[in-house]
Short mmCIF file of C-alpha atoms and ligand atoms in Angstrom, two decimals:
data_model
loop_
_atom_site.label_atom_id
_atom_site.label_comp_id
_atom_site.label_asym_id
_atom_site.label_seq_id
_atom_site.Cartn_x
_atom_site.Cartn_y
_atom_site.Cartn_z
CA MET A 1 -13.17 135.63 26.84
CA ILE A 2 -14.24 135.73 29.91
CA GLY A 3 -15.05 139.62 31.19
CA VAL A 4 -14.35 140.55 34.77
CA PHE A 5 -16.00 143.86 35.81
CA ASP A 6 -15.58 145.65 39.16
CA SER A 7 -15.85 149.64 40.44
CA GLY A 8 -12.24 149.75 40.77
CA PHE A 9 -8.73 148.33 40.70
CA GLY A 10 -10.28 145.83 43.65
CA GLY A 11 -11.40 143.08 41.48
CA LEU A 12 -7.69 142.56 40.34
CA THR A 13 -8.10 140.74 44.11
CA VAL A 14 -10.70 138.43 41.96
CA LEU A 15 -8.99 138.14 38.47
CA SER A 16 -5.98 137.40 40.67
CA ALA A 17 -7.45 134.21 41.81
CA LEU A 18 -8.99 133.37 38.47
CA LEU A 19 -5.80 133.72 36.58
CA ARG A 20 -3.75 131.15 39.14
CA ARG A 21 -6.78 128.91 38.75
CA LEU A 22 -7.93 129.02 35.43
CA PRO A 23 -4.77 130.17 33.59
CA GLU A 24 -6.07 128.77 29.92
CA TYR A 25 -8.71 131.71 29.34
CA ASP A 26 -8.34 135.03 27.76
CA TYR A 27 -9.43 137.68 30.05
CA LEU A 28 -10.64 141.15 29.90
CA TYR A 29 -10.95 143.19 33.03
CA LEU A 30 -12.68 146.36 33.65
CA GLY A 31 -12.20 148.86 36.33
CA ASP A 32 -14.84 151.60 36.36
CA SER A 33 -12.26 153.63 38.51
CA ALA A 34 -13.52 157.42 37.20
CA ARG A 35 -17.02 155.80 38.76
CA ALA A 36 -15.90 154.52 41.65
CA PRO A 37 -16.64 153.87 44.85
CA TYR A 38 -19.97 152.50 44.31
CA GLY A 39 -20.46 151.37 47.84
CA PRO A 40 -22.33 154.55 48.77
CA ARG A 41 -24.38 154.96 45.53
CA SER A 42 -28.18 154.44 45.07
CA LEU A 43 -29.34 150.86 43.62
CA GLU A 44 -30.59 152.80 40.31
CA VAL A 45 -27.58 153.88 39.86
CA VAL A 46 -25.21 150.97 40.59
CA HIS A 47 -27.39 148.99 38.39
CA SER A 48 -26.82 151.28 35.78
CA PHE A 49 -23.11 151.68 35.83
CA THR A 50 -23.18 147.92 36.00
CA ARG A 51 -25.46 147.48 32.64
CA GLU A 52 -23.02 149.76 31.12
CA ALA A 53 -20.18 147.90 32.32
CA VAL A 54 -21.17 144.16 31.35
CA GLU A 55 -22.59 146.04 27.63
CA PHE A 56 -19.16 146.84 27.37
CA LEU A 57 -17.41 143.77 27.88
CA PHE A 58 -20.20 142.24 26.03
CA ASP A 59 -19.30 144.37 22.96
CA ALA A 60 -15.62 143.64 22.97
CA GLY A 61 -16.48 139.65 22.41
CA CYS A 62 -17.12 138.31 26.08
CA PRO A 63 -19.85 135.76 26.48
CA LEU A 64 -19.14 135.29 30.02
CA VAL A 65 -18.88 138.33 32.65
CA VAL A 66 -17.92 138.16 36.12
CA LEU A 67 -19.13 140.21 38.62
CA ALA A 68 -16.18 140.80 41.05
CA CYS A 69 -17.65 143.32 42.42
CA ASN A 70 -19.57 143.32 45.68
CA THR A 71 -21.41 146.25 45.63
CA ALA A 72 -22.67 145.65 41.98
CA SER A 73 -23.58 141.65 42.49
CA ALA A 74 -25.60 142.33 45.65
CA GLN A 75 -27.30 144.98 44.08
CA ALA A 76 -27.57 144.60 40.09
CA LEU A 77 -26.83 141.26 39.34
CA ARG A 78 -30.31 139.74 39.92
CA THR A 79 -32.26 142.29 37.23
CA LEU A 80 -29.34 141.66 35.21
CA GLN A 81 -29.73 138.38 34.90
CA GLN A 82 -33.84 138.24 34.77
CA ARG A 83 -34.84 141.42 33.00
CA HIS A 84 -32.05 142.97 30.76
CA LEU A 85 -30.42 139.44 29.43
CA PRO A 86 -33.36 137.81 28.22
CA ALA A 87 -34.74 141.19 26.56
CA HIS A 88 -31.27 142.30 25.37
CA ARG A 89 -28.75 139.38 25.23
CA PRO A 90 -30.09 136.09 25.51
CA ASP A 91 -26.42 134.46 24.55
CA ARG A 92 -24.83 135.95 27.59
CA ARG A 93 -24.19 134.62 31.24
CA ILE A 94 -23.30 136.59 33.84
CA LEU A 95 -22.12 135.83 37.37
CA GLY A 96 -21.69 137.45 40.85
CA VAL A 97 -19.72 137.17 44.23
CA VAL A 98 -22.50 136.64 46.36
CA ARG A 99 -24.05 133.29 45.87
CA PRO A 100 -20.75 131.60 45.95
CA SER A 101 -19.37 133.72 48.68
CA ALA A 102 -22.31 132.70 51.17
CA GLU A 103 -22.31 129.34 49.96
CA ALA A 104 -18.66 129.34 51.41
CA LEU A 105 -19.55 130.99 54.48
CA ALA A 106 -21.26 128.18 55.14
CA GLY A 107 -19.46 125.45 53.89
CA LEU A 108 -20.32 124.04 51.17
CA ALA A 109 -17.87 122.78 49.36
CA PRO A 110 -17.72 123.46 45.46
CA GLY A 111 -20.28 121.62 43.83
CA ALA A 112 -21.96 121.02 46.32
CA ILE A 113 -25.90 120.94 45.79
CA PRO A 114 -27.86 123.59 47.85
CA GLY A 115 -31.12 121.65 49.26
CA VAL A 116 -29.68 118.65 49.05
CA THR A 117 -25.97 118.97 50.45
CA GLU A 118 -26.08 119.90 54.05
CA PRO A 119 -23.98 122.89 54.45
CA ALA A 120 -21.11 122.34 57.18
CA LEU A 121 -22.05 125.05 59.45
CA THR A 122 -25.68 125.10 60.01
CA THR A 123 -25.42 127.00 63.65
CA GLY A 124 -23.46 129.75 65.28
CA THR A 125 -22.61 133.06 63.93
CA VAL A 126 -20.95 134.35 60.80
CA ALA A 127 -19.93 138.02 59.92
CA VAL A 128 -20.01 139.80 56.50
CA LEU A 129 -18.16 142.62 56.30
CA GLY A 130 -19.08 144.78 53.14
CA THR A 131 -20.19 148.68 51.69
CA VAL A 132 -22.31 150.54 52.88
CA GLY A 133 -24.32 149.30 49.29
CA THR A 134 -23.71 145.54 50.16
CA VAL A 135 -25.54 145.68 53.64
CA ALA A 136 -28.44 147.53 52.70
CA SER A 137 -29.05 145.32 49.91
CA GLY A 138 -29.28 142.36 52.22
CA SER A 139 -28.06 140.09 49.40
CA TYR A 140 -26.00 138.30 51.66
CA ALA A 141 -28.77 137.58 54.53
CA LEU A 142 -31.12 136.13 51.96
CA GLU A 143 -28.87 133.45 49.98
CA LEU A 144 -27.65 132.72 53.32
CA ALA A 145 -31.27 132.06 54.54
CA LYS A 146 -31.91 129.83 51.81
CA LEU A 147 -28.55 127.66 52.03
CA ALA A 148 -28.21 127.35 56.21
CA PRO A 149 -31.59 129.41 57.80
CA GLY A 150 -30.31 127.76 61.56
CA LEU A 151 -26.96 130.35 61.08
CA ARG A 152 -26.94 133.96 62.22
CA LEU A 153 -25.33 136.49 59.64
CA ILE A 154 -24.36 139.82 61.14
CA GLN A 155 -23.37 142.40 58.54
CA GLN A 156 -21.11 144.93 58.96
CA ALA A 157 -20.48 148.18 56.89
CA CYS A 158 -17.16 149.51 56.82
CA PRO A 159 -17.47 152.58 54.98
CA LEU A 160 -14.04 153.74 54.93
CA TRP A 161 -12.01 150.36 54.41
CA VAL A 162 -12.66 151.50 50.49
CA PRO A 163 -10.84 154.67 50.72
CA LEU A 164 -8.21 153.99 52.87
CA VAL A 165 -7.36 150.90 50.49
CA GLU A 166 -7.67 153.93 47.50
CA ALA A 167 -5.19 156.11 49.64
CA GLY A 168 -2.51 153.06 49.60
CA GLU A 169 -3.00 153.36 53.61
CA LEU A 170 -2.96 149.67 54.53
CA SER A 171 -1.04 149.92 58.30
CA GLY A 172 -0.34 152.56 60.21
CA LEU A 173 -2.39 154.15 63.52
CA GLY A 174 -5.15 155.69 61.42
CA THR A 175 -5.76 152.33 59.68
CA GLU A 176 -6.15 150.33 62.53
CA TYR A 177 -8.32 153.02 64.58
CA PHE A 178 -10.73 152.31 61.27
CA LEU A 179 -10.39 148.92 61.29
CA HIS A 180 -10.99 148.50 64.74
CA LYS A 181 -13.83 150.66 65.11
CA ASN A 182 -15.91 148.24 62.58
CA LEU A 183 -14.37 145.10 63.76
CA ASP A 184 -14.70 145.52 67.68
CA PRO A 185 -18.42 145.44 67.75
CA LEU A 186 -18.74 141.97 66.17
CA PHE A 187 -16.20 140.47 68.79
CA ALA A 188 -17.76 142.22 72.09
CA ALA A 189 -20.87 140.93 71.49
CA ALA A 190 -22.04 137.42 73.49
CA ASP A 191 -22.46 135.25 70.33
CA PRO A 192 -18.69 136.31 68.41
CA PRO A 193 -18.70 134.99 64.01
CA SER A 194 -16.61 132.05 63.63
CA ARG A 195 -16.08 132.88 60.36
CA VAL A 196 -15.78 136.46 58.92
CA LEU A 197 -16.42 136.99 54.63
CA LEU A 198 -14.45 140.01 53.57
CA GLY A 199 -17.67 140.59 51.16
CA CYS A 200 -15.53 143.64 49.43
CA THR A 201 -13.10 143.34 46.59
CA HIS A 202 -10.87 145.89 48.20
CA TYR A 203 -10.44 144.43 51.60
CA PRO A 204 -8.15 141.29 50.84
CA LEU A 205 -5.75 144.49 50.81
CA LEU A 206 -6.37 144.51 54.57
CA LEU A 207 -5.80 140.71 55.26
CA PRO A 208 -1.98 141.24 56.69
CA LEU A 209 -3.65 143.83 59.03
CA LEU A 210 -6.61 142.21 59.60
CA ARG A 211 -5.35 138.90 60.90
CA THR A 212 -4.19 140.86 63.58
CA MET A 213 -6.65 141.95 64.83
CA VAL A 214 -9.24 139.22 64.45
CA PRO A 215 -8.85 136.27 67.12
CA PRO A 216 -6.85 133.45 65.75
CA SER A 217 -10.03 131.19 66.13
CA VAL A 218 -12.01 133.09 63.38
CA GLU A 219 -11.62 132.14 60.09
CA ILE A 220 -11.20 134.96 57.72
CA ILE A 221 -12.44 134.81 54.32
CA ALA A 222 -11.37 136.01 50.91
CA GLN A 223 -13.23 135.39 47.89
CA GLY A 224 -10.68 135.49 45.40
CA GLY A 225 -10.22 131.55 45.69
CA LEU A 226 -13.59 130.73 46.26
CA VAL A 227 -14.54 132.59 43.50
CA ALA A 228 -12.25 130.79 41.34
CA ASP A 229 -13.43 127.20 42.80
CA ARG A 230 -16.41 128.13 42.03
CA LEU A 231 -16.41 129.27 38.73
CA ALA A 232 -14.37 126.36 37.56
CA ASP A 233 -17.05 124.11 39.19
CA TRP A 234 -19.31 126.28 37.41
CA LEU A 235 -17.72 125.79 33.91
CA GLN A 236 -17.65 122.33 34.20
CA ARG A 237 -21.39 122.00 34.28
CA HIS A 238 -21.97 124.58 31.47
CA PRO A 239 -19.81 123.31 28.90
CA GLU A 240 -21.65 125.08 26.18
CA MET A 241 -20.66 128.15 27.58
CA GLU A 242 -17.17 126.70 27.88
CA ARG A 243 -16.53 125.79 24.96
CA ARG A 244 -17.20 129.49 23.61
CA LEU A 245 -14.29 130.72 25.93
CA SER A 246 -11.60 131.55 23.68
CA ARG A 247 -8.25 129.95 25.68
CA LYS A 248 -4.84 132.29 24.24
CA ARG A 249 -4.15 133.15 27.40
CA THR A 250 -4.26 136.73 26.94
CA ARG A 251 -4.90 139.54 29.35
CA ARG A 252 -6.34 142.54 28.92
CA TYR A 253 -6.79 145.54 31.32
CA SER A 254 -8.79 148.60 30.72
CA THR A 255 -10.07 151.68 33.11
CA THR A 256 -12.68 154.87 32.70
CA ASP A 257 -9.82 156.79 34.96
CA ASP A 258 -5.89 157.26 34.28
CA PRO A 259 -4.26 153.90 32.77
CA VAL A 260 -0.98 154.58 34.69
CA TRP A 261 -2.58 154.68 38.04
CA PHE A 262 -4.24 152.07 37.53
CA ALA A 263 -1.66 150.03 36.51
CA ARG A 264 0.67 151.07 39.08
CA GLN A 265 -2.54 149.82 41.25
CA GLY A 266 -2.43 146.92 39.41
CA GLN A 267 1.57 145.70 39.34
CA ALA A 268 1.38 145.73 43.26
CA ILE A 269 -1.75 143.45 43.34
CA LEU A 270 -0.75 141.19 40.38
CA SER A 271 3.25 141.42 40.72
CA THR A 272 3.56 141.50 37.38
CA ALA A 273 3.50 144.94 35.11
CA ILE A 274 -0.03 145.37 33.36
CA GLU A 275 -0.71 147.70 29.99
CA VAL A 276 -3.75 149.47 30.74
CA GLU A 277 -6.31 151.05 27.93
CA ARG A 278 -8.68 153.81 29.25
CA VAL A 279 -12.11 153.01 27.53
CA ARG A 280 -15.00 155.02 27.79
CA LEU A 281 -18.61 153.46 28.81
CA LYS A 282 -21.74 154.60 26.77
CA PRO A 283 -24.86 154.96 28.51
CA PHE A 284 -26.92 151.92 27.51
CA VAL A 285 -29.97 153.05 25.10
CA GLY A 286 -32.24 149.66 25.70
N1 DGL B 1 -15.43 147.15 44.61
C1 DGL B 1 -16.64 147.30 45.64
C2 DGL B 1 -17.30 145.85 45.97
O1 DGL B 1 -16.52 144.87 46.06
C3 DGL B 1 -15.57 147.62 46.94
C4 DGL B 1 -15.43 149.56 46.19
C5 DGL B 1 -16.75 150.43 46.23
O2 DGL B 1 -17.46 150.79 46.93
O3 DGL B 1 -17.17 150.46 44.36
O4 DGL B 1 -18.14 146.37 47.23
#
């Protein structure tokens, strides 16, 4: 079973792409809606919440967990991979979304070897839109500097976009105002971005509106498809993990908050009715 974690229901935009690209596997999704949003929280808190979430998914039988959440990937993944797994779960793996997204932003195809394959984009400007926590972590800047040091990166925090999506405000004058507020400075600059990455699980739900506001020549990259393509490639290169993943096409959904509300949000994203279980996450005692 593949575990997929997000701070809330937004990660279902990533899960939906995984189900299309890799339907044969079993999936367990966890959304920590009771404690979302993670975006404005401190690094220590995001790390501790994320560790509880991956431990829950490991205990439930997932050998592999994908952090669909950008904030968790940006702030907690590295430490979990380098410290937590070797000390407590040496046989498990956690993957995040920052590195694969940075590769896509630079124009590296799935399977390309960073440092050997030249990325398609080596100069010019690209942008990442994300939460305050994702931008503050500097993770995208770090990854992109390794892949394509000549690329200029603009990072734009969009603190009100997640609350708008959570409130179901996907269109209308109020929403347009807040989208313009964060987008306009990017395109008013002398060297505007040619690619914009939606570096937050919730933002793809604003895509129809964003598309009408961003100049047509600018490519908008949503993460679901690219994460799914890169996970497929990763599994091919890691047969020892691929063999451990069960394949009965089961899909389970869990949340730390109201399962009825979560199921309603989920149905809108996945275009199918889902059953959701309410779960409690335990503090990690190492
Ligand atoms: N899931 C978060 C992300 O992708 C967005 C929502 C939140 O702030 O918790 O960064």
